Amino acid sequence: MRLVIERYNCVGHARCAAVAPDLFELDREGYIAVDHVDVPAGQEALARRAARACPERVISVVE
Ligand code: F3S
């Protein structure tokens, strides 16, 4: 599973990283620092929860 992130629409809520700190890297200003995440096996549910946690809906799940 992979997460695809529209970085240009991130406004820095940081909820993604609060839910799954090991999956999401934030930059110094608190914006998401990656445009995709390859989700390790076993962390799919956590990744989905983190994607749903973003109020801006910039994180998409690609199966
Ligand atoms: Fe950005 Fe959404 Fe995370 S606005 S920092 S991708 S919760």
PDB file of C-alpha atoms and ligand atoms in Angstrom:
ATOM      1  CA  MET A   1       0.000   0.000   0.000  1.00  0.00           C
ATOM      2  CA  ARG A   2       1.130   3.526  -0.745  1.00  0.00           C
ATOM      3  CA  LEU A   3      -0.046   6.930   0.387  1.00  0.00           C
ATOM      4  CA  VAL A   4       0.084   9.765  -2.115  1.00  0.00           C
ATOM      5  CA  ILE A   5       0.213  13.273  -0.676  1.00  0.00           C
ATOM      6  CA  GLU A   6      -0.684  16.545  -2.367  1.00  0.00           C
ATOM      7  CA  ARG A   7       1.968  18.510  -0.540  1.00  0.00           C
ATOM      8  CA  TYR A   8       0.992  21.864  -2.030  1.00  0.00           C
ATOM      9  CA  ASN A   9      -2.378  21.615  -0.259  1.00  0.00           C
ATOM     10  CA  CYS A  10      -0.902  20.805   3.174  1.00  0.00           C
ATOM     11  CA  VAL A  11      -1.545  23.611   5.650  1.00  0.00           C
ATOM     12  CA  GLY A  12       0.371  22.079   8.547  1.00  0.00           C
ATOM     13  CA  HIS A  13      -2.309  20.564  10.760  1.00  0.00           C
ATOM     14  CA  ALA A  14       0.203  17.810  11.647  1.00  0.00           C
ATOM     15  CA  ARG A  15      -2.551  15.361  12.519  1.00  0.00           C
ATOM     16  CA  CYS A  16      -1.083  12.828  10.110  1.00  0.00           C
ATOM     17  CA  ALA A  17       2.164  12.763  12.071  1.00  0.00           C
ATOM     18  CA  ALA A  18       0.306  12.755  15.392  1.00  0.00           C
ATOM     19  CA  VAL A  19      -1.504   9.560  14.392  1.00  0.00           C
ATOM     20  CA  ALA A  20       1.468   7.863  12.722  1.00  0.00           C
ATOM     21  CA  PRO A  21       4.752   9.587  13.580  1.00  0.00           C
ATOM     22  CA  ASP A  22       6.817   6.831  11.990  1.00  0.00           C
ATOM     23  CA  LEU A  23       5.068   7.181   8.627  1.00  0.00           C
ATOM     24  CA  PHE A  24       4.976  10.959   8.179  1.00  0.00           C
ATOM     25  CA  GLU A  25       7.924  13.285   8.177  1.00  0.00           C
ATOM     26  CA  LEU A  26       7.222  16.973   8.723  1.00  0.00           C
ATOM     27  CA  ASP A  27       9.516  19.797   7.715  1.00  0.00           C
ATOM     28  CA  ARG A  28      10.788  22.536  10.053  1.00  0.00           C
ATOM     29  CA  GLU A  29       7.646  24.595   9.535  1.00  0.00           C
ATOM     30  CA  GLY A  30       5.381  21.658  10.337  1.00  0.00           C
ATOM     31  CA  TYR A  31       4.299  20.893   6.791  1.00  0.00           C
ATOM     32  CA  ILE A  32       4.447  17.419   5.435  1.00  0.00           C
ATOM     33  CA  ALA A  33       7.864  16.761   3.958  1.00  0.00           C
ATOM     34  CA  VAL A  34       7.138  13.841   1.629  1.00  0.00           C
ATOM     35  CA  ASP A  35       4.929  13.356  -1.424  1.00  0.00           C
ATOM     36  CA  HIS A  36       4.365   9.666  -0.886  1.00  0.00           C
ATOM     37  CA  VAL A  37       4.729   7.014   1.788  1.00  0.00           C
ATOM     38  CA  ASP A  38       5.321   3.340   1.111  1.00  0.00           C
ATOM     39  CA  VAL A  39       3.419   1.754   3.980  1.00  0.00           C
ATOM     40  CA  PRO A  40       5.232  -1.151   5.636  1.00  0.00           C
ATOM     41  CA  ALA A  41       3.335  -4.416   5.944  1.00  0.00           C
ATOM     42  CA  GLY A  42       1.183  -4.477   9.034  1.00  0.00           C
ATOM     43  CA  GLN A  43       0.741  -0.690   9.228  1.00  0.00           C
ATOM     44  CA  GLU A  44      -2.078  -0.388   6.701  1.00  0.00           C
ATOM     45  CA  ALA A  45      -4.811   0.344   9.263  1.00  0.00           C
ATOM     46  CA  LEU A  46      -2.674   2.995  10.927  1.00  0.00           C
ATOM     47  CA  ALA A  47      -1.928   4.549   7.545  1.00  0.00           C
ATOM     48  CA  ARG A  48      -5.635   4.696   6.671  1.00  0.00           C
ATOM     49  CA  ARG A  49      -6.420   6.301  10.013  1.00  0.00           C
ATOM     50  CA  ALA A  50      -3.707   8.898   9.489  1.00  0.00           C
ATOM     51  CA  ALA A  51      -4.999   9.666   5.987  1.00  0.00           C
ATOM     52  CA  ARG A  52      -8.506  10.202   7.376  1.00  0.00           C
ATOM     53  CA  ALA A  53      -7.119  12.429  10.123  1.00  0.00           C
ATOM     54  CA  CYS A  54      -6.035  15.134   7.680  1.00  0.00           C
ATOM     55  CA  PRO A  55      -8.773  17.801   7.601  1.00  0.00           C
ATOM     56  CA  GLU A  56      -7.543  19.015   4.205  1.00  0.00           C
ATOM     57  CA  ARG A  57      -7.859  15.523   2.696  1.00  0.00           C
ATOM     58  CA  VAL A  58      -4.477  15.739   1.006  1.00  0.00           C
ATOM     59  CA  ILE A  59      -3.517  12.135   1.746  1.00  0.00           C
ATOM     60  CA  SER A  60      -4.845   9.470  -0.632  1.00  0.00           C
ATOM     61  CA  VAL A  61      -4.576   5.722  -0.180  1.00  0.00           C
ATOM     62  CA  VAL A  62      -3.415   3.729  -3.206  1.00  0.00           C
ATOM     63  CA  GLU A  63      -3.876  -0.003  -2.784  1.00  0.00           C
TER      64      GLU A  63
HETATM   65 FE1  F3S B   1      -0.608  18.553   6.314  1.00  0.00          FE
HETATM   66 FE2  F3S B   1      -2.849  17.263   6.663  1.00  0.00          FE
HETATM   67 FE3  F3S B   1      -0.699  16.362   7.784  1.00  0.00          FE
HETATM   68  S1  F3S B   1      -2.630  19.456   6.497  1.00  0.00           S
HETATM   69  S2  F3S B   1       0.607  18.135   8.141  1.00  0.00           S
HETATM   70  S3  F3S B   1      -1.060  16.521   5.596  1.00  0.00           S
HETATM   71  S4  F3S B   1      -2.684  16.467   8.713  1.00  0.00           S
END
